[in-house]
Short mmCIF file of C-alpha atoms in Angstrom, two decimals:
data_model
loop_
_atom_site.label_atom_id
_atom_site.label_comp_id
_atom_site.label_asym_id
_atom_site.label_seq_id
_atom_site.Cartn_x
_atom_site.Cartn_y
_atom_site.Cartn_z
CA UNK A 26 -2.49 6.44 103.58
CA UNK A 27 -0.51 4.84 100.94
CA UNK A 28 -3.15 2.15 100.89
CA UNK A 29 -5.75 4.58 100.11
CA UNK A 30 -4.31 6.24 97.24
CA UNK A 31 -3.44 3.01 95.73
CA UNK A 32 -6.87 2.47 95.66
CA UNK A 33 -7.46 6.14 94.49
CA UNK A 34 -5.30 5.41 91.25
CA UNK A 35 -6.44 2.27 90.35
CA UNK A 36 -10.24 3.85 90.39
CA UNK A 37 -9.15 6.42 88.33
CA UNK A 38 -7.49 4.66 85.97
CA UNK A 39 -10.67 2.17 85.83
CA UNK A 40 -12.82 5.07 84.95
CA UNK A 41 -10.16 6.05 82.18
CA UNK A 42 -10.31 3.04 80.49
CA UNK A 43 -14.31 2.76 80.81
CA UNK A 44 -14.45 6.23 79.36
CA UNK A 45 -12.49 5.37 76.54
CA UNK A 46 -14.06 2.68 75.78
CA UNK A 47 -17.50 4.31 75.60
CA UNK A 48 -15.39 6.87 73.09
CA UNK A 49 -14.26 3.87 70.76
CA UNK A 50 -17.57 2.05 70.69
CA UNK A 51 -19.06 5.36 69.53
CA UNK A 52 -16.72 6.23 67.13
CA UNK A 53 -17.14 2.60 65.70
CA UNK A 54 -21.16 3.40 66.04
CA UNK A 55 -20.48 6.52 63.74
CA UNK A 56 -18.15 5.20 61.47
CA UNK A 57 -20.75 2.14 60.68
CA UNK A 58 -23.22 5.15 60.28
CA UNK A 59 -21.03 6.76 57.62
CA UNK A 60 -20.27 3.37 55.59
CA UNK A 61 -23.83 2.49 55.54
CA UNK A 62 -24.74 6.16 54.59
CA UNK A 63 -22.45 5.78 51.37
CA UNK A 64 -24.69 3.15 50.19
CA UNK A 65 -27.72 4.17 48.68
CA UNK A 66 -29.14 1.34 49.06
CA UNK A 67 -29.17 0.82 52.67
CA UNK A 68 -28.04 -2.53 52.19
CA UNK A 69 -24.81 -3.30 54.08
CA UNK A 70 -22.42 -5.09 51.48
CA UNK A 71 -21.51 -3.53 48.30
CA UNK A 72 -22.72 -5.32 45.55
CA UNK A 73 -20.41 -6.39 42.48
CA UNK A 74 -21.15 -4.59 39.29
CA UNK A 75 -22.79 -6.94 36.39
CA UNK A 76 -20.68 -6.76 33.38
CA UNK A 77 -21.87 -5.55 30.01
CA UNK A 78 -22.03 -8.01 27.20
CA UNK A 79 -21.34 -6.89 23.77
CA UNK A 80 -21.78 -9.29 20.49
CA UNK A 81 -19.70 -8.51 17.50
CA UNK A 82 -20.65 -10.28 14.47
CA UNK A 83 -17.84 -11.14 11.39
CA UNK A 84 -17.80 -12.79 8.18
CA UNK A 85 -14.78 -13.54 6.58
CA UNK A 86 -10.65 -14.68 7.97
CA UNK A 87 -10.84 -16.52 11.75
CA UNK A 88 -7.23 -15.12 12.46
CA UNK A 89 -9.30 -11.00 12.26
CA UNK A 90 -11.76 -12.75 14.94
CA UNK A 91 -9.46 -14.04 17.10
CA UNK A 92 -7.41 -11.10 16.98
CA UNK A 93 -10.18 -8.85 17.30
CA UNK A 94 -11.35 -11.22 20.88
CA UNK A 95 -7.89 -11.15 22.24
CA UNK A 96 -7.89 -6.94 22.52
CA UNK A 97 -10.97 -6.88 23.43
CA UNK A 98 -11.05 -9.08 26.42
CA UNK A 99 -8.93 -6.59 28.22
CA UNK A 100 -12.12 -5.52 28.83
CA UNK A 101 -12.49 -7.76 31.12
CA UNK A 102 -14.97 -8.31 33.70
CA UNK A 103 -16.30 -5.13 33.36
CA UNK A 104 -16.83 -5.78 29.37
CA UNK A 105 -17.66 -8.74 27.95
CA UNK A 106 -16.91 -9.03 24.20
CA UNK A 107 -18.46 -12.14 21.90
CA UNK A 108 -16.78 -11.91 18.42
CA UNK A 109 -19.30 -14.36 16.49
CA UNK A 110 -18.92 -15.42 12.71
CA UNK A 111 -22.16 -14.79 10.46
CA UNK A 112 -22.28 -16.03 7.03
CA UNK A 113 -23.93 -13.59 4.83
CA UNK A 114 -23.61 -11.40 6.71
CA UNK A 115 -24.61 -8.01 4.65
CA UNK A 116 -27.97 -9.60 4.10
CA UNK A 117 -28.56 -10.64 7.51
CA UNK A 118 -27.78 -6.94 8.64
CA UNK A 119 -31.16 -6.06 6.00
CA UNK A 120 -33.29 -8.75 7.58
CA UNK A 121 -32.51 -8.19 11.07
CA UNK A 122 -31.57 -4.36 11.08
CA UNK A 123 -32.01 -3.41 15.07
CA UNK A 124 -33.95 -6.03 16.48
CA UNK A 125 -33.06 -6.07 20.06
CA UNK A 126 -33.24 -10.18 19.93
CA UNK A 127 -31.30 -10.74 16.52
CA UNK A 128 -29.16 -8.29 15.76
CA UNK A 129 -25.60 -7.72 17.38
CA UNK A 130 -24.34 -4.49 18.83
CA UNK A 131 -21.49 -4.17 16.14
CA UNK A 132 -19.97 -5.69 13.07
CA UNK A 133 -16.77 -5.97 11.49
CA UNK A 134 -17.11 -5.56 7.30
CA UNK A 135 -15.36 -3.18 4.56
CA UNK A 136 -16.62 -0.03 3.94
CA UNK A 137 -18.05 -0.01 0.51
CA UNK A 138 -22.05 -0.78 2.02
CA UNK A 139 -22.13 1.78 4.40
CA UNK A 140 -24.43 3.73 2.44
CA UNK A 141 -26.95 1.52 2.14
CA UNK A 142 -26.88 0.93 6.08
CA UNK A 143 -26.71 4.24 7.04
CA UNK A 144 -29.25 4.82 4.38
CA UNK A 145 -31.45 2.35 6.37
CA UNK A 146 -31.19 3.85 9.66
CA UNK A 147 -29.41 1.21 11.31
CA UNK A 148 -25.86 2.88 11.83
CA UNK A 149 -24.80 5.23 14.42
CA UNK A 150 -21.79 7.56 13.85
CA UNK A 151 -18.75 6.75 14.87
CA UNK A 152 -18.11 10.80 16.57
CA UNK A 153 -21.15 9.80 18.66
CA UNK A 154 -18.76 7.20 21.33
CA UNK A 155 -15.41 8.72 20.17
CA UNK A 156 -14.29 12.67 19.16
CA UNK A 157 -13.50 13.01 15.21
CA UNK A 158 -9.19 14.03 16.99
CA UNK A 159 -9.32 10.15 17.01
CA UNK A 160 -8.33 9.71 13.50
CA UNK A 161 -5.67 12.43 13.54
CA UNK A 162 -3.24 9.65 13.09
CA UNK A 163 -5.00 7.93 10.90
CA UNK A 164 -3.85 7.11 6.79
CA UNK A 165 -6.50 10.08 5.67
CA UNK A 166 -8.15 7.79 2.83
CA UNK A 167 -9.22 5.24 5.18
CA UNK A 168 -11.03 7.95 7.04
CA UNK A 169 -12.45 9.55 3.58
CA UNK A 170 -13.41 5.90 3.15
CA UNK A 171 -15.62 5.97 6.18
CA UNK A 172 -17.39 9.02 5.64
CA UNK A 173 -21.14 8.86 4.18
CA UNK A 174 -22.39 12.30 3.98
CA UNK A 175 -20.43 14.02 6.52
CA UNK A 176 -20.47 11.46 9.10
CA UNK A 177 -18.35 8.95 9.97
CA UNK A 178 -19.72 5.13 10.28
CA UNK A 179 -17.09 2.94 10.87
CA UNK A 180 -13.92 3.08 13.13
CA UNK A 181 -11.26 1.89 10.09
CA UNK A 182 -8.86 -1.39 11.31
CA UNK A 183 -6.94 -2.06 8.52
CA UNK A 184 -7.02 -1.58 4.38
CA UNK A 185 -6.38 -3.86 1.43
CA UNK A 186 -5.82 -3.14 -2.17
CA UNK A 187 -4.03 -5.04 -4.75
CA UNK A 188 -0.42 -5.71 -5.89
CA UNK A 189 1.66 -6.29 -8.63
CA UNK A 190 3.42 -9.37 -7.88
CA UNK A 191 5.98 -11.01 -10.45
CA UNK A 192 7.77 -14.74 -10.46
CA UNK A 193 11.61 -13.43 -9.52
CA UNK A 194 12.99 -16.89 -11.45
CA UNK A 195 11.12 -15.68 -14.50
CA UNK A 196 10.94 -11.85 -14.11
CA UNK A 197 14.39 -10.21 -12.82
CA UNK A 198 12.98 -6.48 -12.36
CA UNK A 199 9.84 -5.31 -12.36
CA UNK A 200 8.06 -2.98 -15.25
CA UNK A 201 8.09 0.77 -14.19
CA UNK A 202 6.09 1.91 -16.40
CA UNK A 203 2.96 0.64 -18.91
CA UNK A 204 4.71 0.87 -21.91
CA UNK A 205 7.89 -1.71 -19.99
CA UNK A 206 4.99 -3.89 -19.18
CA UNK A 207 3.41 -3.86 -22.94
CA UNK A 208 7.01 -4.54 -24.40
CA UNK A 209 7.60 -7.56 -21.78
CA UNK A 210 4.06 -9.04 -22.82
CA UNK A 211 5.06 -8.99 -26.11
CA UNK A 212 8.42 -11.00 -25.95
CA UNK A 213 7.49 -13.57 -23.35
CA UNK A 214 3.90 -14.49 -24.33
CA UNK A 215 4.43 -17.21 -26.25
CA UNK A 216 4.49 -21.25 -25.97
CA UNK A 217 1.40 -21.51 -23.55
CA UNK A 218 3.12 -18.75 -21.10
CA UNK A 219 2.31 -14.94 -20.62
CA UNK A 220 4.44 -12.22 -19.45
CA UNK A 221 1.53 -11.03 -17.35
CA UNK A 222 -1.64 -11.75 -16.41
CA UNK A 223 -4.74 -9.97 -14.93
CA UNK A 224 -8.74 -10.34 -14.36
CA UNK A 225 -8.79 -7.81 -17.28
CA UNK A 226 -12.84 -7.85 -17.52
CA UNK A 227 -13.71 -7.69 -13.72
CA UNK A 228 -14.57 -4.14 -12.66
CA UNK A 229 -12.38 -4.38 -9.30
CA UNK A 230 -9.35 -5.04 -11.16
CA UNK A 231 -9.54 -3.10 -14.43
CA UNK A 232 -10.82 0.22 -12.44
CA UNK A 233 -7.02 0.62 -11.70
CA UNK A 234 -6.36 1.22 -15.31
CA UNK A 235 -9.68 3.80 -15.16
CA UNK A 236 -8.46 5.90 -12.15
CA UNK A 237 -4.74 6.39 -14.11
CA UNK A 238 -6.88 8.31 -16.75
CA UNK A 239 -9.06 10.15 -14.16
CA UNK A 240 -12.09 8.52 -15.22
CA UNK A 241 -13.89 6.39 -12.73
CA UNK A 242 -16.83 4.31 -12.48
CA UNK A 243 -19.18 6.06 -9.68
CA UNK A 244 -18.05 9.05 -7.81
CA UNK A 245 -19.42 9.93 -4.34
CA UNK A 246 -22.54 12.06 -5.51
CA UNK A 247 -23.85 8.70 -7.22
CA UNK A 248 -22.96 10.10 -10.88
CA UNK A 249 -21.84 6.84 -13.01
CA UNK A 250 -18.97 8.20 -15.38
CA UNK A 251 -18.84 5.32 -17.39
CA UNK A 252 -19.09 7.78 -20.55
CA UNK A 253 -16.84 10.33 -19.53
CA UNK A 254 -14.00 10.55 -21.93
CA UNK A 255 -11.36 9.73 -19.76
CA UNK A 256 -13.24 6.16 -18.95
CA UNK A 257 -13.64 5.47 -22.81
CA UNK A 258 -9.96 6.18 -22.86
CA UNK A 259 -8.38 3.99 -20.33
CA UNK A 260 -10.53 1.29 -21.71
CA UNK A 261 -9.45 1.74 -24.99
CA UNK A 262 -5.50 1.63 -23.83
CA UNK A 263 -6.16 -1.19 -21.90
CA UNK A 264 -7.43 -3.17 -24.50
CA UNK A 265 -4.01 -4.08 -26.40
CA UNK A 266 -2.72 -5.53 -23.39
CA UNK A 267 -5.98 -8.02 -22.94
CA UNK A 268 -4.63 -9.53 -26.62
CA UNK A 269 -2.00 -10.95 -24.92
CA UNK A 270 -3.77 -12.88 -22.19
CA UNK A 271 -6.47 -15.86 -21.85
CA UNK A 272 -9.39 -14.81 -22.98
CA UNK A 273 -12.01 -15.73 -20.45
CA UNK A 274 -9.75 -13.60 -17.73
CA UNK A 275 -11.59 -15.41 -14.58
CA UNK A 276 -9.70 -15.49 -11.29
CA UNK A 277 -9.12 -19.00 -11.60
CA UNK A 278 -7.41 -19.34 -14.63
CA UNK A 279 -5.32 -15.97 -14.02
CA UNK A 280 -3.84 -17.67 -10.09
CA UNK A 281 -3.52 -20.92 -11.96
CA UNK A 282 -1.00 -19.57 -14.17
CA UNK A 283 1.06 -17.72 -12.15
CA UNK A 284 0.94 -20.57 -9.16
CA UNK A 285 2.08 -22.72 -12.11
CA UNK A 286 4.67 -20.45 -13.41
CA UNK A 287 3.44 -20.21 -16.66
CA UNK A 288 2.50 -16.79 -15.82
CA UNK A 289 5.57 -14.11 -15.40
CA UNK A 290 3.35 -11.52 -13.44
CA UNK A 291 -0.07 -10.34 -12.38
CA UNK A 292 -1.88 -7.92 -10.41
CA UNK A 293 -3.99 -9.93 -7.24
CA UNK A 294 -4.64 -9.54 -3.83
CA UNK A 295 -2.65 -9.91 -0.40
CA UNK A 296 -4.54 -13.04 0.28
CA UNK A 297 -3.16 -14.61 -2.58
CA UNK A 298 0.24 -14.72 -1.42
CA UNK A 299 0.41 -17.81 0.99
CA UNK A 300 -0.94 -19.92 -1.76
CA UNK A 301 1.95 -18.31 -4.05
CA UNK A 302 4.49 -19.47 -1.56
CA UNK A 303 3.24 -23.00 -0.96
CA UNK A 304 3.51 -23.32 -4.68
CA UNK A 305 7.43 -22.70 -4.52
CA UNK A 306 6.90 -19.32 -6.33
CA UNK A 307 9.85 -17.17 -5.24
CA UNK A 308 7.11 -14.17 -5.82
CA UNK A 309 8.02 -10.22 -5.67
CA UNK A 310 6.46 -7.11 -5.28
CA UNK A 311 6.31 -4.00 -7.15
CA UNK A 312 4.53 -0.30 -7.57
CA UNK A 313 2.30 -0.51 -9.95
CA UNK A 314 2.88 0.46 -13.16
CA UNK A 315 3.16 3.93 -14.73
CA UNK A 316 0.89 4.47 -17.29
CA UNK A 317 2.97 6.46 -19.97
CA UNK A 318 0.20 8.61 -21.64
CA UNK A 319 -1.09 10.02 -17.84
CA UNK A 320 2.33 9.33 -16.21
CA UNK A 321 -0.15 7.98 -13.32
CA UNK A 322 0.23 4.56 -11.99
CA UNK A 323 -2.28 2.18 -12.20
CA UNK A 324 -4.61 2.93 -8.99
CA UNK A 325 -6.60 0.25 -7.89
CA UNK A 326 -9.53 0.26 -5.42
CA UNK A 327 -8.37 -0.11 -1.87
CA UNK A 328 -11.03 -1.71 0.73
CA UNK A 329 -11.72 -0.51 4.22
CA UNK A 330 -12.38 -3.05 6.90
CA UNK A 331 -13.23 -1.90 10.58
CA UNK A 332 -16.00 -1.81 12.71
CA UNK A 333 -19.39 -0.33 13.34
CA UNK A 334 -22.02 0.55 16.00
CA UNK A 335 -25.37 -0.34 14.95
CA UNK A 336 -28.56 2.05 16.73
CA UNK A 337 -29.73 -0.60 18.98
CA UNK A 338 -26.39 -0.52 21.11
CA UNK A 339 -26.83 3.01 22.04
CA UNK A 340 -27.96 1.81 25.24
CA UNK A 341 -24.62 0.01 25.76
CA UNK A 342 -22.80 3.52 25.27
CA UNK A 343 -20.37 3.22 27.95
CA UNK A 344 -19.14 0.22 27.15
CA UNK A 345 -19.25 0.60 23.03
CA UNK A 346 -17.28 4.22 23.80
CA UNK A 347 -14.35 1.74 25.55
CA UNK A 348 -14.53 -0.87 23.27
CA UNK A 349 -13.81 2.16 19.98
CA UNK A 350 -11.52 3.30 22.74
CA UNK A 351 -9.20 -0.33 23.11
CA UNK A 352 -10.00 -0.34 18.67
CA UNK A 353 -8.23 2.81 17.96
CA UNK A 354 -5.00 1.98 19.52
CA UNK A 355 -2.32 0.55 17.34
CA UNK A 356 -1.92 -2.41 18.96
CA UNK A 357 -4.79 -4.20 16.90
CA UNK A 358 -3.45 -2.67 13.92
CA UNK A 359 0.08 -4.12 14.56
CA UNK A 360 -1.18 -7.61 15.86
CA UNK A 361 -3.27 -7.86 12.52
CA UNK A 362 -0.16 -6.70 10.44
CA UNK A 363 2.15 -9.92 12.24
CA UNK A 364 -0.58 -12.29 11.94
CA UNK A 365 -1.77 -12.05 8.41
CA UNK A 366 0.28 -9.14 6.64
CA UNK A 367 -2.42 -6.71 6.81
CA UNK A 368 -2.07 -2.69 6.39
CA UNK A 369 -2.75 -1.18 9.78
CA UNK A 370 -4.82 2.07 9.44
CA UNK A 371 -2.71 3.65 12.07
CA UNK A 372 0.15 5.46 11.24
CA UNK A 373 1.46 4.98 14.49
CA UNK A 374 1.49 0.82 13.40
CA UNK A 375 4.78 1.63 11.20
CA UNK A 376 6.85 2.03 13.93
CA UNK A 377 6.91 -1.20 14.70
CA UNK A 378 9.94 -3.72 13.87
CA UNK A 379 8.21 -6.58 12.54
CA UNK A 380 5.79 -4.07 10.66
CA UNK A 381 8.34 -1.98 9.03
CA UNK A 382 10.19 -5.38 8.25
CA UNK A 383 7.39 -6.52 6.75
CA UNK A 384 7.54 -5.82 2.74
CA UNK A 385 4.16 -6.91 1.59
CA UNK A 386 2.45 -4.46 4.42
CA UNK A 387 5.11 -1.30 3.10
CA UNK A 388 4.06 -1.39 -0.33
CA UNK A 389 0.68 -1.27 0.70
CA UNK A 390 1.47 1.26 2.83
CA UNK A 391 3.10 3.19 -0.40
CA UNK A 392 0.55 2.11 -2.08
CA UNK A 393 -2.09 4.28 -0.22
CA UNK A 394 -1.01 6.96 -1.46
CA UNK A 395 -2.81 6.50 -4.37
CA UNK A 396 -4.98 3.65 -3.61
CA UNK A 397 -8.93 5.19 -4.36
CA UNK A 398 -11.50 3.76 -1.82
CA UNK A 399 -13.95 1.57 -3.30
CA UNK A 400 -17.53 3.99 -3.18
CA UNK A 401 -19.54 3.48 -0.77
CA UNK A 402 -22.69 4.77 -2.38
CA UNK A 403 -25.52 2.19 -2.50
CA UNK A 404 -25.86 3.23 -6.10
CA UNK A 405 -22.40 1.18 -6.51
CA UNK A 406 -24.27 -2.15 -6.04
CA UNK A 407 -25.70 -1.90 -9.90
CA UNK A 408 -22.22 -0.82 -10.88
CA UNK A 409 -20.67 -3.80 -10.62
CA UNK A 410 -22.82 -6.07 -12.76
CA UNK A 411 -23.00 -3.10 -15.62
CA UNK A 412 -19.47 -2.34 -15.72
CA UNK A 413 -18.16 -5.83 -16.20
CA UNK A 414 -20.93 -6.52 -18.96
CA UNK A 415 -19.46 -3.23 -20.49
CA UNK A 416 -15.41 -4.82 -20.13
CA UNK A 417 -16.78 -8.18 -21.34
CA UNK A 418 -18.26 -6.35 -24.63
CA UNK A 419 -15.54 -5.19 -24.99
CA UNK A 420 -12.38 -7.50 -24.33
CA UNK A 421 -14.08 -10.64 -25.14
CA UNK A 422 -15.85 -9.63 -28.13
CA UNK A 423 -15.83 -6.50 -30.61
CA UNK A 424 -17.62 -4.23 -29.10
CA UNK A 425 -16.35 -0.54 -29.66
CA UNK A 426 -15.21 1.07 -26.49
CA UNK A 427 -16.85 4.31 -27.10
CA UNK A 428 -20.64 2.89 -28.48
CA UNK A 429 -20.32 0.21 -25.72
CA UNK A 430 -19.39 2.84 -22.53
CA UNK A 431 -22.61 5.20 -23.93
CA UNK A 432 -25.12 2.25 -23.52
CA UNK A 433 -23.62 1.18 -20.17
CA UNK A 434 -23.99 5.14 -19.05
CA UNK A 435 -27.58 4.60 -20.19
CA UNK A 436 -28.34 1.32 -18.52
CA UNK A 437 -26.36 2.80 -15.32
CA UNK A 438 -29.03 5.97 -15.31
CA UNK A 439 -31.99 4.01 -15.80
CA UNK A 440 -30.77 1.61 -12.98
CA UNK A 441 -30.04 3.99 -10.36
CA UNK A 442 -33.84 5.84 -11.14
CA UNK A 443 -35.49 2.62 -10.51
CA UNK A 444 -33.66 3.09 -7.00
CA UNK A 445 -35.28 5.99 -6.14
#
């Protein structure tokens, strides 16, 4: 008996085991069903997704580039990023505009031609990858800057303008206002050396001296205002001070002096700095100067530099949308500011350490205050060339301020019509 129900257990627990089995084998059959079912494919192994490539074409420093490739390949695998130098880079963007085998998906330039692309059809807007709440924290002129009738082309990086800088060993404070400055000219220039110095007939520097007086040389309906009063007038102020520098007034001879301390000050550029410093000038910076009849400083151009999204990468929108995305954060901004003393765009960048530390990027940062964006109407390109024959009249010859500023208005109007 106890044989037989041995032999009655084991069968049972046999048939158990075999129905169990059966259970497994099709709960595996239904769970191979389901993985296979998730795959649209039918194909059995998932299939790694193929990256995007993106090429970003540059013109000018390496250290932006580099920068500019080290954010962006956080990006990847899923992005892949090619920051590429092109020289000319304005006029390759009019021969190539969106051909799908020449031209790149974005570009990294200043602001002041957006016009002219946007004008051409090549540009998307910015608010098309990226909401317009983006630039809440942004400083608001480099945003103002980026705007071409109502839209917003470029996704702002960083912004330059210019500085007054002074030799400390020869200089011990700074002018405050015009009328310090005029006074200092006038006691140190002497003996082959100048109390200051500036590129007094080149339109990017002497505009400063315009926007104190509320003139200006374009505004952003295309109107030239080379004969508006307040132009005539800051030109005519202006003048006294050009007596008491070189006459010629090109960049060369303007750096040369002040790298050579023969030169006690001058107005120039960020970039201008390192040389300074290799040259064993113990430099400073200062606000620009008040000009006593306005009580406005002197309010230089300041110039843009970001990125853009040309039409042709539309197709690319998920991975253009990140790459704005990655761009907007302040980490660019900041790694810009440490590596070549730029001014982030980002208020959020000033937060920093080593960018509030950092004294040439705070006075640009004051600076922006009243810093006016270079235009960025296409009608600026025949501003240039007009204006500067107008300061050249002017400062290097005899012309009258108010005669010559009429026949540049003139020569602007007829310029601009031939545009049309």
């Amino acid at each position: 008996m106890k044989k037989l129900l041995a032999i009655l257990l084991i069968a049972t627990l046999c048939m158990s085991t075999i129905v169990g089995c059966g259970k497994k084998k099709e709960e595996d059959k239904n769970t191979t069903v389901d993985l296979e079912s998730e795959n649209p494919s039918g194909d059995k192994k998932e299939k790694a997704k193929e990256p995007t490539h993106i090429k970003i074409w540059y013109e000018t420093q390496e250290t932006i580039a580099e920068e500019l490739q080290k954010e962006l390949d956080k990006l990847a695998p899923e992005i892949v990023v090619s920051v590429e130098r092109k020289d000319k880079l304005t006029e390759a963007l009019k021969l190539v505009g969106n051909d799908p085998n020449s031209a790149p998906d974005m570009y990294f330039f200043a602001h002041d031609k957006i016009g002219i692309y946007a004008e051409m059809g090549i540009l998307s807007p910015i608010t098309d990858f990226i909401p317009e709440s983006t630039f809440d924290d942004f400083i608001p002129m480099t945003v103002s800057a980026a705007t071409y009738k109502d839209q917003i082309y470029q996704l702002p990086i960083y912004f330059e303008s210019l500085l007054f800088m002074y030799n400390k060993d020869l200089m011990k404070e700074a002018p405050r206002t015009t009328d310090d400055l005029l006074a200092y000219m006038e006691a140190n220039t002497k003996d082959g050396n100048y109390g200051f110095v500036e590129q007094h007939s080149t339109a990017y520097f002497t505009v400063g001296w315009i926007h104190a007086y509320n003139g200006f040389i374009i505004n952003d309906k295309a109107e030239p205002g080379l004969d508006l009063k307040e132009t005539k007038d800051a030109i005519k102020y202006h003048k006294q001070f050009v007596k008491y520098m070189p006459i010629d007034g090109d960049y060369n001879t303007m750096t040369t002096l002040f790298k050579e301390g023969k030169a006690h000050s001058t107005i120039g550029g960020p970039s201008l700095i390192p040389d300074l410093i290799e040259n064993g000038i113990d430099i400073g910076i200062a606000p620009m100067p008040v000009v006593n009849e306005t009580v406005k400083a002197i309010s230089p151009f300041a110039g843009i530099q970001g990125i853009y999204v040309l039409k042709g990468a539309e197709s690319k929108k998920e991975a253009v949308t990140k790459i704005l995305q990655q761009l907007s954060k302040p980490d660019i901004g900041i790694n810009l500011a440490k590596a070549m003393g730029s001014a982030p765009v980002n208020n959020n960048c000033y937060e920093d350490d080593a960018v509030k530390s950092n004294e040439i990027v705070m006075t640009l940062k004051k600076a922006s205050a009243t810093a006016v964006p270079m235009p960025n109407v296409p009608e600026m390109d025949v501003m240039w060339s007009i204006t500067e024959n107008l300061l050249s009249s002017v400062n290097k010859g005899d012309a009258d301020p108010v005669t010559a500023s009429d026949e540049a208005q003139k020569k602007a109007l007829e310029q601009i019509k031939s545009m049309k």
